[in-house]
């Protein structure tokens, strides 16, 4: 099987987000593989171990993303592809841009299965996977928590707001992975040592016959701001009747939500 | 061939930043190894730590096997015996990241370090083939049995005996080994015993050998999540082929293993201190008194600033030592590298550095753990706070792998030996110094970054040699009996090593990315060097007063004043600056 994983490099979940003049500061920030993409990598490795074939991890990012690709290789992926785009190169880079790039990348690829994370924890749009499937003309299932493949048919368990929906769909196929699908492995030390010898291909827009204008984003970012800081709570006192009255008055006059 | 730096050479050699290894030099792979270890500890160990604290040691065994699958037990085991044969820095990173695992780090450390290394370094081919692959995977777990009820620091005073049986097939061991880490579940013990009550030797003893048993779990003050028991040898039958190394040469193994053991405790100490600072900083940010977070009070900031600067210096020193190992090992031929003895010898070259790192970093850890409890106030005294366990766990580090007192005595003792043998030009340096000081004129110190620090370092080295020279002159061979002076010298030497490590690290970073990107490193270095220098001055004064009297004393004190003359930096202000960064990041950052 030809298995592909879409990977995104994101801020570490432990990092504090600092916004300065409408820009998110990345000074001293630690980066990780988007946690949902880790489920995708793990699933890809497990499916390959069961059915044979090859796992290729693909990311659209800058040169620093190589680190996350190496980690995926250390986990057990066979190959990695870095499609290099510098932040400032593309105007308003958004999900459209990423899909457009990936579409060009997959144009000449034989694909059986593409796995992506359910959402990326930074922008959390959850769009890249489904939109790419549309462009490639293959079916997709989002938020999967179970995957068995038999004779070219995928038996999928999909998380639907806490319930499970069972779906059968034929390959080729794109899925996005939800928490609960598997337990991503730690890159083992032997895996880390092997990773440096595995192929990591670097591509630029040119190599995909794309111009910067082709992948210009379709959305405009108007503003970036943090949610208001959480205030200390207040405990109302007195008779229950009075408390209710005061609460309503506060909601109306102070919080202005009524 | 990389430049070979002599063990103990730091007092007389001048090094450039390129000569030392710094945490900033870690490779991508080394960082990945660190990350895997970190994730393993967070994901697998911490969730069961409470159970381990309650002595449910079946989890320890499972965890070690899981660690084995990931390769976390095989860093120091050569590839031909099922290990990974990694460089010492990679292996150090694993040790370091296990520090978060509390007492389990002791379980892990005893297995991969003192438990496995005697076989790695001194085992013969058959022994290595038989034991190392199993130790690398965690199928078998190792322990180290040296201490006895009557012999701790005086390890060679062991009473356990080994007598060859009539058939000449087995040594019969009798005795009791005490406080054996991992004894609850270990499969293999490295045991020291005297053949015929005389020849101190090491043996590989399997748990299942007839006559081998263990006592009940000890009740300890800390590191409760590690198993500690007595190993009882009652006519234990050990096959002759399980004699490790040569008959009567057990001390060579014991001392060599202690070198690396001490270095690893130092790594754990530094890592533990970083964790302590992180926990404490998070707490003082969140805890409000008088209507504001207590991290906003400058006395809290003083603590944070001091801790961070001390961590930086010790971290720099410990990594430097790790780099020294790799440098020297890198110069060995493949043939030599295959012979574990050569590897042990390369490490033993830095016995002084290992000892200094050990007492400095374990005392750093104790200090940070203590202050971290203090910053938690009454909550820090409550068991459910992590910092309380940290405080209890920390204390043992100053005691095991050679008490800090023993390690302090080793440092000047070994330096003196090396000087006498002509391996280090310390005596010449001390002699020429006395004249130099008489002629010495005050120097103009500029205000370039690190300029004053380098000046203080240069003089600190002179002060150590000066004080040591006076003491040796007076007591000659009898200086061994003047333990207070030796301990002062040990402290001074270690401060110099830390100072220099911090300075060179910061200089290396500045050379690479400029002053602006390394402001914090510079602050750490300024604070540490200033405070360490003050301590060195104090120690030297004590020695001079103890050694000299009358006019001579006055003269020597005035010489010391010449060497200590400088305009001190404002450490209060600098610590506030440091604290600001740490409070913002809520962890130790560089």
CSV table of N, CA, C and O in Angstrom, one decimal, chain B residues 331-376:
chain,number,residue,atom,x,y,z
B,331,UNK,N,39.3,9.6,20.7
B,331,UNK,CA,40.7,9.4,20.2
B,331,UNK,C,41.2,8.0,20.4
B,331,UNK,O,42.3,7.7,20.0
B,332,UNK,N,40.3,7.1,20.9
B,332,UNK,CA,40.7,5.7,21.0
B,332,UNK,C,40.5,5.0,19.7
B,332,UNK,O,39.7,5.4,18.9
B,333,UNK,N,41.3,4.0,19.4
B,333,UNK,CA,41.1,3.2,18.2
B,333,UNK,C,39.9,2.3,18.4
B,333,UNK,O,39.5,2.1,19.6
B,334,UNK,N,39.4,1.7,17.3
B,334,UNK,CA,38.2,0.8,17.5
B,334,UNK,C,38.6,-0.4,18.4
B,334,UNK,O,37.8,-0.8,19.2
B,335,UNK,N,39.8,-0.8,18.2
B,335,UNK,CA,40.3,-1.9,19.0
B,335,UNK,C,40.2,-1.6,20.5
B,335,UNK,O,39.7,-2.3,21.3
B,336,UNK,N,40.7,-0.4,20.8
B,336,UNK,CA,40.7,0.1,22.2
B,336,UNK,C,39.3,0.2,22.7
B,336,UNK,O,39.0,-0.1,23.9
B,337,UNK,N,38.4,0.8,21.8
B,337,UNK,CA,37.0,1.0,22.2
B,337,UNK,C,36.3,-0.3,22.6
B,337,UNK,O,35.4,-0.3,23.4
B,338,UNK,N,36.8,-1.4,21.9
B,338,UNK,CA,36.1,-2.7,22.2
B,338,UNK,C,36.5,-3.2,23.5
B,338,UNK,O,35.8,-4.0,24.2
B,339,UNK,N,37.7,-2.8,24.0
B,339,UNK,CA,38.1,-3.2,25.3
B,339,UNK,C,37.6,-2.2,26.3
B,339,UNK,O,38.0,-1.1,26.5
B,340,UNK,N,36.6,-2.7,27.1
B,340,UNK,CA,35.9,-1.8,28.1
B,340,UNK,C,36.9,-1.2,29.0
B,340,UNK,O,36.7,-0.1,29.5
B,341,UNK,N,38.0,-1.9,29.3
B,341,UNK,CA,39.0,-1.3,30.3
B,341,UNK,C,39.5,0.0,29.8
B,341,UNK,O,39.8,0.9,30.6
B,342,UNK,N,39.8,0.1,28.5
B,342,UNK,CA,40.3,1.3,27.9
B,342,UNK,C,39.3,2.5,28.1
B,342,UNK,O,39.6,3.6,28.3
B,343,UNK,N,38.0,2.1,27.9
B,343,UNK,CA,37.0,3.1,28.0
B,343,UNK,C,36.9,3.6,29.5
B,343,UNK,O,36.9,4.8,29.8
B,344,UNK,N,37.0,2.6,30.4
B,344,UNK,CA,36.9,3.0,31.8
B,344,UNK,C,38.1,3.9,32.2
B,344,UNK,O,38.0,4.8,32.9
B,345,UNK,N,39.3,3.5,31.6
B,345,UNK,CA,40.5,4.3,31.8
B,345,UNK,C,40.3,5.8,31.3
B,345,UNK,O,40.7,6.7,32.0
B,346,UNK,N,39.8,5.9,30.2
B,346,UNK,CA,39.6,7.2,29.6
B,346,UNK,C,38.7,8.0,30.5
B,346,UNK,O,38.9,9.2,30.7
B,347,UNK,N,37.7,7.4,31.1
B,347,UNK,CA,36.8,8.1,32.0
B,347,UNK,C,37.5,8.4,33.3
B,347,UNK,O,37.3,9.5,33.9
B,348,UNK,N,38.3,7.5,33.8
B,348,UNK,CA,38.9,7.6,35.1
B,348,UNK,C,39.9,8.8,35.0
B,348,UNK,O,40.2,9.4,36.1
B,349,UNK,N,40.4,9.2,33.8
B,349,UNK,CA,41.3,10.3,33.7
B,349,UNK,C,40.6,11.6,34.3
B,349,UNK,O,41.2,12.4,34.9
B,350,UNK,N,39.3,11.6,34.3
B,350,UNK,CA,38.5,12.7,34.8
B,350,UNK,C,37.9,12.5,36.2
B,350,UNK,O,36.8,13.0,36.5
B,351,UNK,N,38.5,11.6,36.9
B,351,UNK,CA,38.0,11.3,38.3
B,351,UNK,C,37.8,12.6,39.1
B,351,UNK,O,36.8,12.7,39.8
B,352,UNK,N,38.7,13.6,39.0
B,352,UNK,CA,38.6,14.8,39.7
B,352,UNK,C,37.3,15.6,39.3
B,352,UNK,O,36.5,16.0,40.1
B,353,UNK,N,37.1,15.7,38.0
B,353,UNK,CA,36.0,16.4,37.5
B,353,UNK,C,34.7,15.7,37.9
B,353,UNK,O,33.7,16.4,38.3
B,354,UNK,N,34.7,14.4,37.9
B,354,UNK,CA,33.5,13.6,38.3
B,354,UNK,C,33.2,13.9,39.8
B,354,UNK,O,32.0,14.1,40.1
B,355,UNK,N,34.2,13.9,40.6
B,355,UNK,CA,33.9,14.1,42.0
B,355,UNK,C,33.4,15.6,42.3
B,355,UNK,O,32.5,15.8,43.0
B,356,UNK,N,34.1,16.5,41.6
B,356,UNK,CA,33.7,17.9,41.8
B,356,UNK,C,32.2,18.1,41.3
B,356,UNK,O,31.4,18.7,42.0
B,357,UNK,N,31.9,17.6,40.2
B,357,UNK,CA,30.5,17.7,39.7
B,357,UNK,C,29.6,17.1,40.7
B,357,UNK,O,28.5,17.6,40.9
B,358,UNK,N,30.0,16.0,41.3
B,358,UNK,CA,29.1,15.3,42.2
B,358,UNK,C,28.7,16.1,43.4
B,358,UNK,O,27.6,16.3,43.7
B,359,UNK,N,29.7,16.6,44.1
B,359,UNK,CA,29.4,17.3,45.3
B,359,UNK,C,28.7,18.7,45.0
B,359,UNK,O,27.8,19.1,45.7
B,360,UNK,N,29.1,19.3,43.9
B,360,UNK,CA,28.5,20.6,43.6
B,360,UNK,C,27.1,20.4,43.2
B,360,UNK,O,26.2,21.1,43.6
B,361,UNK,N,26.8,19.5,42.3
B,361,UNK,CA,25.5,19.4,41.7
B,361,UNK,C,24.5,18.8,42.7
B,361,UNK,O,23.3,19.1,42.7
B,362,UNK,N,25.0,17.8,43.5
B,362,UNK,CA,24.0,17.3,44.5
B,362,UNK,C,23.7,18.3,45.6
B,362,UNK,O,22.6,18.3,46.2
B,363,UNK,N,24.7,19.2,45.9
B,363,UNK,CA,24.4,20.2,46.9
B,363,UNK,C,23.5,21.3,46.2
B,363,UNK,O,22.7,21.9,46.9
B,364,UNK,N,23.7,21.5,45.0
B,364,UNK,CA,22.8,22.4,44.2
B,364,UNK,C,21.4,21.9,44.3
B,364,UNK,O,20.4,22.7,44.6
B,365,UNK,N,21.2,20.6,44.1
B,365,UNK,CA,19.9,20.0,44.1
B,365,UNK,C,19.3,20.2,45.5
B,365,UNK,O,18.1,20.6,45.6
B,366,UNK,N,20.0,19.9,46.5
B,366,UNK,CA,19.5,20.0,47.9
B,366,UNK,C,19.1,21.5,48.2
B,366,UNK,O,18.1,21.7,48.8
B,367,UNK,N,19.9,22.4,47.7
B,367,UNK,CA,19.7,23.8,48.0
B,367,UNK,C,18.4,24.2,47.3
B,367,UNK,O,17.5,24.9,47.8
B,368,UNK,N,18.3,23.8,46.0
B,368,UNK,CA,17.1,24.2,45.2
B,368,UNK,C,15.8,23.5,45.8
B,368,UNK,O,14.8,24.2,46.0
B,369,UNK,N,15.9,22.3,46.2
B,369,UNK,CA,14.8,21.6,46.8
B,369,UNK,C,14.3,22.3,48.0
B,369,UNK,O,13.1,22.5,48.3
B,370,UNK,N,15.3,22.7,48.8
B,370,UNK,CA,15.0,23.4,50.1
B,370,UNK,C,14.3,24.7,49.8
B,370,UNK,O,13.3,25.0,50.4
B,371,UNK,N,14.9,25.5,48.9
B,371,UNK,CA,14.3,26.8,48.6
B,371,UNK,C,12.9,26.6,47.9
B,371,UNK,O,12.0,27.4,48.1
B,372,UNK,N,12.8,25.6,47.1
B,372,UNK,CA,11.5,25.3,46.5
B,372,UNK,C,10.4,25.0,47.5
B,372,UNK,O,9.3,25.5,47.4
B,373,UNK,N,10.7,24.3,48.5
B,373,UNK,CA,9.8,24.1,49.6
B,373,UNK,C,9.5,25.4,50.3
B,373,UNK,O,8.3,25.7,50.5
B,374,UNK,N,10.5,26.2,50.5
B,374,UNK,CA,10.3,27.4,51.2
B,374,UNK,C,9.4,28.3,50.4
B,374,UNK,O,8.5,29.0,51.0
B,375,UNK,N,9.5,28.3,49.1
B,375,UNK,CA,8.7,29.2,48.3
B,375,UNK,C,7.2,28.7,48.3
B,375,UNK,O,6.3,29.5,48.0
B,376,UNK,N,7.0,27.5,48.6
B,376,UNK,CA,5.7,27.0,48.7
B,376,UNK,C,5.1,27.3,50.1
B,376,UNK,O,3.9,27.0,50.3
